[in-house]
Every structure is written in structure tokens, then in C-alpha cells.
XYZ file of C-alpha atoms in Angstrom:
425
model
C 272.362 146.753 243.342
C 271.985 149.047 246.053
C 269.015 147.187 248.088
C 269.006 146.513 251.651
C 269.408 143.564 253.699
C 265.874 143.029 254.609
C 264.789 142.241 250.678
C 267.126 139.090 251.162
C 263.880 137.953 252.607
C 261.791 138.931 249.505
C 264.271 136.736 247.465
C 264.197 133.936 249.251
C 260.206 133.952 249.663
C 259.795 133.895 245.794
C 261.653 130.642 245.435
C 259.013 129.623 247.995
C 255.990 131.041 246.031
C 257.359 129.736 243.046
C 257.609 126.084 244.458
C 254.146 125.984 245.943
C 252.346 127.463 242.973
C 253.963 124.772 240.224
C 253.992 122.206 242.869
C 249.795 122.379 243.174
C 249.396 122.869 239.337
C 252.167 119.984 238.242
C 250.547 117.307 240.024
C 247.203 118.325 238.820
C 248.288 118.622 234.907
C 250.558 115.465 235.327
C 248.050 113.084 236.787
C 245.324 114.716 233.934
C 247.510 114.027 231.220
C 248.653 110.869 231.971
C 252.448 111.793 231.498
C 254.973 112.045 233.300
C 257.835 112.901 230.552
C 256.556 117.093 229.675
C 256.976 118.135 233.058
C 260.310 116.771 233.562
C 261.108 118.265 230.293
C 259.479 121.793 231.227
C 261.158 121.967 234.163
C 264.809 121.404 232.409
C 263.670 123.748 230.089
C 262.815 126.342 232.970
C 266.344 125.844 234.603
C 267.969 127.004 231.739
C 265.489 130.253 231.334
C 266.344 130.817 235.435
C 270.080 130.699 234.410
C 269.746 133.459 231.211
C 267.629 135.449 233.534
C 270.058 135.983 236.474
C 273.211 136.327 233.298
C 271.229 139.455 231.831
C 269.959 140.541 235.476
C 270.621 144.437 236.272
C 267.460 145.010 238.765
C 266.465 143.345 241.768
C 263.153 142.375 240.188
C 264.939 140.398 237.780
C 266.989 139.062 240.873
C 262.887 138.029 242.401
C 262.315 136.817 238.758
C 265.252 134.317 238.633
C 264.301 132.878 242.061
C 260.580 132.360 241.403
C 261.480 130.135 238.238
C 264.083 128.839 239.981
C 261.888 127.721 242.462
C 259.114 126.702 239.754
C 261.273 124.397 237.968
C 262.610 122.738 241.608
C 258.946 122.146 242.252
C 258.115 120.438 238.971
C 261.468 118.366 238.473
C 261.130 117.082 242.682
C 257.391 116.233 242.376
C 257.756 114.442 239.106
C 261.296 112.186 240.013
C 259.319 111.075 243.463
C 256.253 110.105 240.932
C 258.035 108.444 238.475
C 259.782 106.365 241.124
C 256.277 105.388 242.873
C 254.927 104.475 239.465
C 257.250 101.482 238.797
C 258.240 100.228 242.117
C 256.478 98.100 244.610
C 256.147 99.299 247.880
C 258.973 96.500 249.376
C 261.034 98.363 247.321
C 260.109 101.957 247.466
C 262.182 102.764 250.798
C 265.525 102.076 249.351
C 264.825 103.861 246.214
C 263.574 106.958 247.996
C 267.127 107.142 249.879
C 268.893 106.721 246.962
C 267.215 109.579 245.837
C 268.329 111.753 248.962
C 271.787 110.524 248.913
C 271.778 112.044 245.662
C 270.032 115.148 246.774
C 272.536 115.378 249.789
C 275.368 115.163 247.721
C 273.813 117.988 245.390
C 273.531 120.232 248.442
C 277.043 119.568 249.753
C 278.685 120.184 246.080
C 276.391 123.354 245.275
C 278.129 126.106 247.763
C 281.435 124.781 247.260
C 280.950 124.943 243.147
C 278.790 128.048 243.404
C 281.377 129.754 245.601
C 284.220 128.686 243.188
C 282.191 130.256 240.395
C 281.086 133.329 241.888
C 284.775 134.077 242.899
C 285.768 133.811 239.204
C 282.722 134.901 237.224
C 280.684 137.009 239.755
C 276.848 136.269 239.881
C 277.663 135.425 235.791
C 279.466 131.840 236.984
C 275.981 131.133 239.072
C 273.801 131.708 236.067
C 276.198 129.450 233.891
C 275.953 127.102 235.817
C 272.167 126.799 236.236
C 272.126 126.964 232.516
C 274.777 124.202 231.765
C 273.039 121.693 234.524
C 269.690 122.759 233.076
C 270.766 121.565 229.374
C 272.638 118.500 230.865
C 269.319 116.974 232.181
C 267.041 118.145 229.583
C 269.379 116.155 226.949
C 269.241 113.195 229.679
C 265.155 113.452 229.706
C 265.570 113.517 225.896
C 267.757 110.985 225.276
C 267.481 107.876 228.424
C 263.686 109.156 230.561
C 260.304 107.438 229.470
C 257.110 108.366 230.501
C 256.593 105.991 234.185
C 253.102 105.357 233.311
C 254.258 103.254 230.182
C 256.520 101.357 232.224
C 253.620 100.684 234.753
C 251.204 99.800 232.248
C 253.632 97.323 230.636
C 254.769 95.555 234.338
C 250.724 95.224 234.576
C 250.165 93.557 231.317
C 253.388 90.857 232.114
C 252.115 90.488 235.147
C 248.228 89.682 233.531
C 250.485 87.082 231.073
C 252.333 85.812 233.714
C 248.778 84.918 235.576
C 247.446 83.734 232.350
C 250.319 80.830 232.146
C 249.967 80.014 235.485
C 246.174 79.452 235.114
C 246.976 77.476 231.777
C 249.194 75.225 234.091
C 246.863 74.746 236.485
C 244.108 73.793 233.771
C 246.563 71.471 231.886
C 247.781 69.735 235.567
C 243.553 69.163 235.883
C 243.483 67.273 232.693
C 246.276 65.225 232.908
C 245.020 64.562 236.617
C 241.880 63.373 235.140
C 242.713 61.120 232.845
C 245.732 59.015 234.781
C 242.735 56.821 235.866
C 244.162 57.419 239.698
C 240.828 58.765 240.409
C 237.468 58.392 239.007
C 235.748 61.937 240.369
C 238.184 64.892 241.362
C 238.294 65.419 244.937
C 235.887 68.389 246.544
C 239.974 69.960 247.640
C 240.943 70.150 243.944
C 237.628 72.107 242.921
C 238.211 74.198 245.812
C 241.911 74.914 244.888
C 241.264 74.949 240.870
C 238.204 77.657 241.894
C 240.132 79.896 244.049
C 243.240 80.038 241.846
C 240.898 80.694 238.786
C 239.403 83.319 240.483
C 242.583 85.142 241.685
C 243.593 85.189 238.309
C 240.126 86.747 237.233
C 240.739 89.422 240.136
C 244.306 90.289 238.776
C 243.013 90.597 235.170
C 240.647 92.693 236.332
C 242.432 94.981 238.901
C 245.152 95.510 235.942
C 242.857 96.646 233.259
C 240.781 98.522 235.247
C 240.350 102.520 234.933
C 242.430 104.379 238.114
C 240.137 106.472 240.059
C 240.927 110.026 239.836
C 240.941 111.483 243.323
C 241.466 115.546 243.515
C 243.999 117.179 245.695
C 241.063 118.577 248.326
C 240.043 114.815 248.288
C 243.552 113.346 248.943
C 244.148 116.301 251.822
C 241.464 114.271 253.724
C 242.516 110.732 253.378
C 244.527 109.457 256.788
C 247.183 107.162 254.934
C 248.187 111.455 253.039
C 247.587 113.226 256.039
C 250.207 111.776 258.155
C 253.179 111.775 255.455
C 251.862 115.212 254.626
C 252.372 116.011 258.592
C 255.653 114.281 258.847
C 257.296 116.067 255.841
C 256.638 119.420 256.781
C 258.012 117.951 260.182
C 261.357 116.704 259.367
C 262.171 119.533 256.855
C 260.865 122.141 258.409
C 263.273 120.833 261.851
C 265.681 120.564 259.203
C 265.183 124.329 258.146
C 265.276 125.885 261.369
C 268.810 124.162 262.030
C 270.041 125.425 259.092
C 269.248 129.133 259.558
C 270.032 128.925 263.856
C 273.237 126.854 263.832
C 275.300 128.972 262.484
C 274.529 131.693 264.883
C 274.600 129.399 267.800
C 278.086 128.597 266.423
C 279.121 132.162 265.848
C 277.423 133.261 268.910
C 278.134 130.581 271.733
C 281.780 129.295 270.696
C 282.940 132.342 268.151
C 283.931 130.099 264.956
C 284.517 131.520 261.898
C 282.227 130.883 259.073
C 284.697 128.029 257.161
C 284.457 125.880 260.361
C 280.394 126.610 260.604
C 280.539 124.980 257.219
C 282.857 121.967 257.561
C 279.786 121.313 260.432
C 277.555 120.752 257.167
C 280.029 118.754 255.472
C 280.340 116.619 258.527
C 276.403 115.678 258.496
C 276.478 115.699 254.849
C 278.887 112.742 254.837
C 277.157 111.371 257.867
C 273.720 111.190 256.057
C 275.397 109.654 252.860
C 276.713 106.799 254.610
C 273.189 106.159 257.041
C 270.437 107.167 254.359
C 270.686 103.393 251.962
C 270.707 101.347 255.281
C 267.799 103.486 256.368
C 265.773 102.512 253.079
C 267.174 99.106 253.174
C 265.335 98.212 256.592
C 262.637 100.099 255.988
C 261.630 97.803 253.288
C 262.601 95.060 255.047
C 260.361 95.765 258.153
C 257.575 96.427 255.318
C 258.035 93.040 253.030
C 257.824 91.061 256.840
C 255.101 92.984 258.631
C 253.017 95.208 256.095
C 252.936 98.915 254.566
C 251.119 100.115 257.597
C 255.262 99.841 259.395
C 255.764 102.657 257.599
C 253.931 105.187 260.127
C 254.902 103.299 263.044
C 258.625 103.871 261.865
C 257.360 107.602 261.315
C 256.422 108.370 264.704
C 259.798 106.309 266.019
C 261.576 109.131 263.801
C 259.568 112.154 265.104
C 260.885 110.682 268.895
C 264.260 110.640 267.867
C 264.579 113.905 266.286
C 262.743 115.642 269.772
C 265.970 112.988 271.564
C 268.166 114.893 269.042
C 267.360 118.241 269.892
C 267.575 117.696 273.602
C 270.772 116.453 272.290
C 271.735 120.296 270.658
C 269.810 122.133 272.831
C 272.021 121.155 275.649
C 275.424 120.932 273.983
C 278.068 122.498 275.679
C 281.076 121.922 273.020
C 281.526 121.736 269.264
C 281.763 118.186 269.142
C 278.570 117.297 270.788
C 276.377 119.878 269.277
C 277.523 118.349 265.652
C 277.057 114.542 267.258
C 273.296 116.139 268.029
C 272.901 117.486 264.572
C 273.705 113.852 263.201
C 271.572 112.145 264.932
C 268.851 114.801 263.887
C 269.782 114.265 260.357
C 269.484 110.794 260.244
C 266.541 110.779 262.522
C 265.021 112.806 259.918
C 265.249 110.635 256.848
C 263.536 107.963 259.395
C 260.544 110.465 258.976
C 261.342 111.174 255.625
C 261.741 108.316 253.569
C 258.946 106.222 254.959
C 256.297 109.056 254.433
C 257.528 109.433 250.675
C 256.969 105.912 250.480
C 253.634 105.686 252.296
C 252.161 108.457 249.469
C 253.162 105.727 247.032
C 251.519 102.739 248.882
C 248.526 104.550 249.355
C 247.943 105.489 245.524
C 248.611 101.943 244.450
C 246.069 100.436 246.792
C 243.895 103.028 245.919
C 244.090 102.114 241.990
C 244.190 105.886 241.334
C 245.698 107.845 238.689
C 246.703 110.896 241.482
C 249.986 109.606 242.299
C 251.992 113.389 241.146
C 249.017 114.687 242.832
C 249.997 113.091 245.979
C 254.069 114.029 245.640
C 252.748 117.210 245.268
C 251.622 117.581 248.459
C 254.704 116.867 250.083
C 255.905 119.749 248.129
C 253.948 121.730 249.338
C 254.286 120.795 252.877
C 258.239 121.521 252.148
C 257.619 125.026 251.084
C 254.838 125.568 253.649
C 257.947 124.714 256.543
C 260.995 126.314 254.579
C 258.599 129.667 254.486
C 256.488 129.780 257.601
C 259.153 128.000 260.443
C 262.465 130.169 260.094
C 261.064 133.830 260.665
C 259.009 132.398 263.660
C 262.546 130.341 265.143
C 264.601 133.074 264.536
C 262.400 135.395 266.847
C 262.457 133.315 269.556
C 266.129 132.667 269.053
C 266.123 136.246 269.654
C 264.175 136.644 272.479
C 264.174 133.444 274.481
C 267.572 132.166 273.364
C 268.588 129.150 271.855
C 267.540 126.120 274.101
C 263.727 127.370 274.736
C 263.177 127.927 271.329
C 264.974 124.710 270.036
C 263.344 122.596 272.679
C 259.552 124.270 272.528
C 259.319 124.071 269.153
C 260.763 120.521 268.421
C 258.078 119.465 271.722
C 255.398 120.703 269.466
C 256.018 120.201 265.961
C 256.976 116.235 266.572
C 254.242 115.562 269.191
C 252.181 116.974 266.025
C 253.693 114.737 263.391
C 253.353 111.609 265.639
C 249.347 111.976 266.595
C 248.499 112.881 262.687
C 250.615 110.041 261.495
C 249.663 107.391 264.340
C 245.953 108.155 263.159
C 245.616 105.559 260.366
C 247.056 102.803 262.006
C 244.823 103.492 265.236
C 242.007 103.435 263.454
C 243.190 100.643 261.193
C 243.386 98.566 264.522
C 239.665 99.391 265.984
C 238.317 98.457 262.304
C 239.677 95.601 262.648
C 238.685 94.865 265.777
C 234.702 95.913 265.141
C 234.950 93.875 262.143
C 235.733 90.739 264.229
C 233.310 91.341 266.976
């Protein structure tokens, strides 16, 4: 099209833009409406308009345009899969479903270039847009055909879970009777009362916590809450790390040992497979650790991840072959998903404890925090990469950003601990 080099950077910032704006207004509208199943269906819909705009493009605006829906419908369909999965699942659960979802997402991004490349060798920029359109239609007729709205499915695990208490309380009043009239005892011991009274009144509390109206909580509202902070923190953390990797490593690999770009990208592949294999056992024990000691693991397993991804980079930053640069970015990348998973999981525990209805609100945020890294973090490490070379800028800015991540996520439990303490004092 006859544009230069630098408005590469214009495309890629609209994708960007495009995320951040749907992924503060999808939230919002989601949690309003109460549904879950229109946004996943709008944002199908909008990966199939992306796809006929980049077939018909002929200008470089139209190039802008197909990015910023692009990234618009990536915003809506990632917000509202995290949501859905946070609606239905308890939190000693959530970890392993939250990796499941990144395998998934890994394999997506190992597939894509490979795919694209095949198509754009074929069918130019045409086999791209085909394909956007054809993936676009496949999971709008899956939405269509196999998705409900989450909040249904919630709704209905809370009313078995209401009958479920109702038959146990039934039991416990038909035990009493039968108790009372086997003539074993003439008054019922001052134990049973206490036992019948506190199992009556768990079953009040349950009826009541299950029919009662969620709270709505507004995004400026959740931004100040400790249990969002942190997770918010930790995700622009881990995939902003993850970001700055992926635009210096390949010219640390050009630059320091000469490869050729097919052997920068079997270095991908290499993690890619690495994090397939590592991410379910990394959800597995994370809900492990949770279902024996508690939700509030999660951010102590957070800041554990943010001091193995600053061990990882040491790792890189000092690498003096092939081999143990790519060991390095391994450990990084499942280091990462240590971050990663847990905070996805910790927005989930803290709307459900919260009884409030701004769960997509709250996956929206970590949207947000993904855009905020993948725009702000890559100009700023490729000028220092630049101009203080690759180990100062690696180090420096891994120092920082995961010292950052661990004192904002360490803050709930900290104070969780000196509540705890005043209240026993």
C-alpha cells in the first residue's frame, strides 16, 4: 500500500484501543443486563465483520479499521469466556479451569502463524480475512447452538443447592421426632437444641444468601478493592513480561547468535509445547493448595510467581547459548501462568464472596490491564534494548515491574492478617 514502516505501530495500537474501549464497556453492559450470551454472540458476529473488512481492504485506514474490530471483538469474547467460567465454578475449582482455558489459548497462538502464514502464501492478505471470517461463523453457530447464558446456570446450582438444604433440614426435623418419641429420653438434651438450632439456622443463612439481590459494585469501586487490585497488578505483570520477550527475543537471537528467523520461531514452539504440558498441573495444585488452606493462597502463590519470573530473567539475561536462553524463557513462561491463573481466579473468589452481580466487570479489568502492558511496555523495552543493551534492560525492568506486582498483591493478605489479629486482641 505504499506506507512506511513506522505506521506498523499505528496498526498494532488500534487492536490495543479497540480492546480497552469494548473491554470497559462489555463488562459494564454485561453485568447491567444480566447476560452473558449477547456479548459472546456480538463478538462472533464482529469477527466475521473484521474478516470482510480486511477481504475488501484497499487503504491503510481500512487496514486500522480491521484491527480495531479485531481487537473489539478479542476484548468482548476474552472478558466474557473468563466470566462465564467464574459464574458456575467454585473457587476449588476455578484454577484448573482457568488453565484449561490457556492451554487452549496457547495452542491458538502456536497454530495461528503457522495457518496464517500457509494462507497468506496462497491467498495473500485474502486467506487472512477468510479465515477470520470462517472461525468467526464457526463459534457464532457454537454460541447458537451448545452456549447458555452462565447466570442461568448459577441461578439454577443456587436453587439445588437451597433444595438440597431444605431436605437436609427436613431430616434433621424428622430424626427430632422420631428421637422424641422412642421414650429413650423424657426432655431432649440442651446439645440437641444447640445442634437442631445451629443447623436450622445455617439453612436459614443459605436460603437467604441464595435469594438475595447481588450488589452492584461499579468499575471505579472495584479499582479500589485490595482482593482486584493485586490480580489487576499481577496481570499486567506477567503479560506485559510476557510482551516484552516477545518483541526483544528475537533480536537478541538475531543479534547475539545470528539465527535465522525459522529457528527464532521453533524457540516459540518450544515454550509453546512447554506451557501445554505445565499449565493443567499448575491449575491442578493451585486448587489444591486453595480447597486445604483457603482462597487467600491464591496471592501468596502470586507473589511466589512474580519471584520466579525476576529468577527467570536472571536466567535470560545472562544466557550465553541458545539452549539456556530458551531453558530461561520456559521457566518464565510457566512462572507466568503461576501469576496468571491464580489472579484470574482470585477476581472470581472475590465477586462470589462479595454476592455481587460485577463479575464481567471484574474480567474486564484484567483486560484492560493486558492492553495497558501489550501498549505501554514494548516501545519503552525496546529503547532501552537500544541504548543500554539487552541484560540492563531485561534485568531493570523485570526488578521493578515484579517487586511491583508482589507489594500490590501481598497487600490483602497483610492486612487480612493484622485484622485478624486486632480482632482477637
Amino acid at each position: 500500500m505504499g506506507v512506511s514502516r513506522a505506521s506498523n505501530g499505528m496498526v498494532t495500537a488500534a487492536f490495543g484501543v479497540g480492546g480497552l474501549v469494548a473491554g470497559s464497556l462489555t463488562g459494564y453492559i454485561s453485568d447491567r443486563t444480566q447476560n452473558r450470551l449477547i456479548p459472546q454472540i456480538t463478538a462472533s458476529v464482529l469477527y466475521v465483520v473484521s474478516g470482510l473488512i480486511l477481504f475488501f481492504a484497499t487503504r491503510f485506514y481500512q487496514i486500522v479499521m480491521f484491527r480495531l474490530v479485531l481487537g473489539v471483538a478479542s476484548s468482548v469474547a476474552d472478558t466474557m469466556l473468563f466470566t462465564t467460567v467464574a459464574d458456575v465454578y467454585p473457587a476449588n475449582l476455578l484454577g484448573f479451569k482457568m488453565a484449561v482455558i490457556f492451554v487452549f489459548d496457547n495452542v491458538g497462538n502456536m497454530l495461528g502463524p503457522l495457518l496464517g502464514g500457509q494462507a497468506y502464501e496462497h491467498m495473500g492478505v485474502n486467506g487472512i480475512a477468510t479465515i477470520a471470517m470462517a472461525l468467526g461463523a464457526f463459534e457464532l453457530i457454537m454460541v447458537l447452538l451448545f452456549v447458555r447464558n452462565s447466570l442461568d446456570i448459577r441461578r439454577a446450582l443456587a436453587d439445588s443447592q437451597v433444595t438440597q438444604a431444605g431436605v437436609i433440614a427436613d431430616k434433621v426435623d424428622s430424626s427430632t421426632i422420631v428421637s422424641s418419641r422412642s421414650g429413650l429420653s423424657a426432655q431432649p438434651s440442651a446439645e440437641s437444641d444447640i445442634s437442631i438450632i445451629s443447623k436450622t439456622e445455617l439453612n436459614d443463612d443459605l436460603v437467604e444468601s441464595t435469594h438475595s439481590k447481588p450488589q452492584r459494585m461499579h468499575l471505579w469501586r472495584l479499582m479500589l478493592q485490595l482482593q482486584v487490585v493485586g490480580p489487576t497488578v499481577s496481570i499486567f505483570v506477567a503479560t506485559g513480561m510476557q510482551t516484552i520477550i516477545e518483541t526483544i527475543l528475537p533480536l537478541r537471537l538475531f543479534d547475539k547468535f545470528g539465527y535465522s528467523p525459522a529457528t527464532i520461531g521453533i524457540a516459540f514452539l518450544i515454550v509453546g509445547g512447554v506451557l501445554i504440558l505445565a499449565m493443567p498441573a499448575v491449575g491442578f495444585i493451585n486448587d489444591r493448595v486453595v480447597s486445604r488452606h483457603g482462597e487467600h493462597m491464591r496471592y501468596y502463590t502470586i507473589a511466589s510467581g512474580a519471584l520466579c519470573v525476576f529468577l527467570s530473567q536472571i536466567i535470560m539475561s545472562l544466557a550465553r547459548s541458545y539452549a539456556v536462553l530458551i531453558f530461561g524463557y520456559s521457566v518464565f513462561a510457566v512462572s507466568a501462568m503461576v501469576v496468571i491463573v491464580p489472579a484470574q481466579s482470585a477476581f472470581g473468589d472475590f465477586i462470589n464472596s462479595s454476592e455481587s452481580s460485577a463479575m464481567a466487570q471484574c474480567y474486564s479489568l484484567a483486560w484492560i490491564a493486558e492492553g495497558l502492558a501489550n501498549i505501554s511496555l514494548p516501545p519503552i523495552a525496546s529503547g532501552m534494548y537500544a541504548t543500554v543493551g539487552f541484560l540492563t534492560m531485561l534485568m531493570s525492568m523485570s526488578a521493578v515491574l515484579c517487586t511491583a506486582c508482589a507489594l500490590a498483591v501481598l497487600a490483602f493478605p497483610v492486612r487480612r492478617i493484622w485484622l485478624l489479629r486486632r480482632a482477637h486482641q
